[in-house]
Amino acid sequence: MTMNSTDGCQATTAGIGAAEALFHSLSDGTRLAIVRRLAQGEARVSDLVEQLGLAQSTISKHVACLRDCGLVDGRPEGRQVFYSLTRPELLDLLASAEILLAATGSAVALCPNYGTDSTTMTEVRGE
């Protein structure tokens, strides 16, 4: 199935399920912070705990999610595991997101459904 937009752009819906899963895996701020840190090089959970200032259980849970999605891989070394990004294309995706966010200005941040103030807006509307 193909979707047509008003500008003639066509997008296939065949991969929407996988794309939805990918974007959902990156939709959590903690997971995104982990990905950004791993973009700098491999790290242990203890390194991520120290650098991100979050509980070990929180970091472990989110690293496991990213690993289950195939975005992060672990390299055992003795009793430690060093995590890294599995695909360099993830860095391209993040760079493209930054470009898109710069181009849209504050539109995404002000989105009433998913923007940074969406919780406040929902409370104001009484939903």
Coordinates of C-alpha atoms in Angstrom, one line a residue, residues 10-115:
Q10 CA 4.8 8.6 -1.9
A11 CA 5.5 6.6 1.2
T12 CA 5.0 2.9 1.5
T13 CA 3.1 1.6 4.5
A14 CA 4.8 -1.8 4.4
G15 CA 7.6 -0.8 6.8
I16 CA 5.4 1.4 9.1
G17 CA 5.3 -1.2 11.8
A18 CA 9.0 -1.5 12.0
A19 CA 9.5 2.3 11.7
E20 CA 6.9 2.7 14.5
A21 CA 8.9 0.3 16.7
L22 CA 12.2 2.1 15.9
F23 CA 10.8 5.5 16.8
H24 CA 9.1 4.2 19.9
S25 CA 12.4 2.7 21.1
L26 CA 13.9 6.1 20.8
S27 CA 10.9 8.0 22.3
D28 CA 12.1 7.8 25.9
G29 CA 14.4 10.5 27.0
T30 CA 16.6 8.1 29.0
R31 CA 17.0 5.8 26.0
L32 CA 17.8 8.7 23.8
A33 CA 20.4 9.9 26.3
I34 CA 22.0 6.4 26.4
V35 CA 22.1 6.3 22.6
R36 CA 23.7 9.8 22.5
R37 CA 26.3 8.7 25.0
L38 CA 27.1 5.5 23.2
A39 CA 27.5 7.5 20.0
Q40 CA 30.8 8.7 21.7
G41 CA 32.0 5.1 22.2
E42 CA 31.3 2.0 24.2
A43 CA 30.3 2.2 27.9
R44 CA 29.4 -0.1 30.8
V45 CA 26.2 0.3 32.7
S46 CA 28.2 1.8 35.6
D47 CA 29.7 4.4 33.3
L48 CA 26.2 5.3 32.1
V49 CA 24.9 5.5 35.7
E50 CA 27.7 7.9 36.6
Q51 CA 27.4 10.1 33.5
L52 CA 23.6 10.2 33.3
G53 CA 23.0 10.4 37.0
L54 CA 20.3 7.7 37.0
A55 CA 19.8 4.6 39.0
Q56 CA 21.5 1.4 37.9
S57 CA 18.2 -0.4 37.5
T58 CA 16.8 2.4 35.3
I59 CA 19.9 2.3 33.0
S60 CA 19.9 -1.5 32.9
K61 CA 16.2 -1.6 31.9
H62 CA 16.6 0.9 29.1
V63 CA 19.8 -0.7 27.8
A64 CA 18.0 -4.0 27.7
C65 CA 15.2 -2.4 25.7
L66 CA 17.7 -0.9 23.2
R67 CA 19.5 -4.3 23.0
D68 CA 16.1 -6.1 22.4
C69 CA 15.4 -3.7 19.6
G70 CA 18.8 -4.4 18.0
L71 CA 20.2 -0.9 18.5
V72 CA 22.7 -1.7 21.2
D73 CA 25.0 -4.7 21.6
G74 CA 27.1 -5.9 24.6
R75 CA 30.7 -7.1 24.5
P76 CA 31.5 -9.1 27.6
E77 CA 35.0 -8.6 29.0
G78 CA 35.5 -10.6 32.2
R79 CA 32.7 -9.7 34.5
Q80 CA 31.9 -6.5 32.7
V81 CA 29.8 -5.8 29.6
F82 CA 30.7 -2.9 27.3
Y83 CA 27.7 -1.6 25.3
S84 CA 27.9 0.1 21.9
L85 CA 25.6 1.0 19.1
T86 CA 25.1 -1.8 16.6
R87 CA 24.6 0.4 13.5
P88 CA 26.3 3.7 12.5
E89 CA 23.1 4.6 10.6
L90 CA 21.5 5.4 13.9
L91 CA 23.8 8.4 14.1
D92 CA 22.6 9.5 10.7
L93 CA 19.0 9.2 12.0
L94 CA 19.8 11.4 15.0
A95 CA 21.5 14.0 12.8
S96 CA 18.5 14.1 10.5
A97 CA 16.2 14.6 13.5
E98 CA 18.3 17.5 14.6
I99 CA 18.1 19.1 11.1
L100 CA 14.4 18.5 11.0
L101 CA 13.9 20.0 14.5
A102 CA 16.0 23.1 13.5
A103 CA 13.9 23.5 10.4
T104 CA 10.5 23.2 12.2
G105 CA 11.5 25.7 14.9
S106 CA 9.3 25.3 18.0
A107 CA 6.4 23.5 16.2
V108 CA 7.3 20.1 17.5
A109 CA 8.0 21.3 21.0
L110 CA 4.6 23.1 21.0
C111 CA 2.7 20.1 19.6
P112 CA -0.4 19.7 21.8
N113 CA -0.1 15.9 21.8
Y114 CA 3.6 15.1 22.1
G115 CA 5.3 18.5 22.7

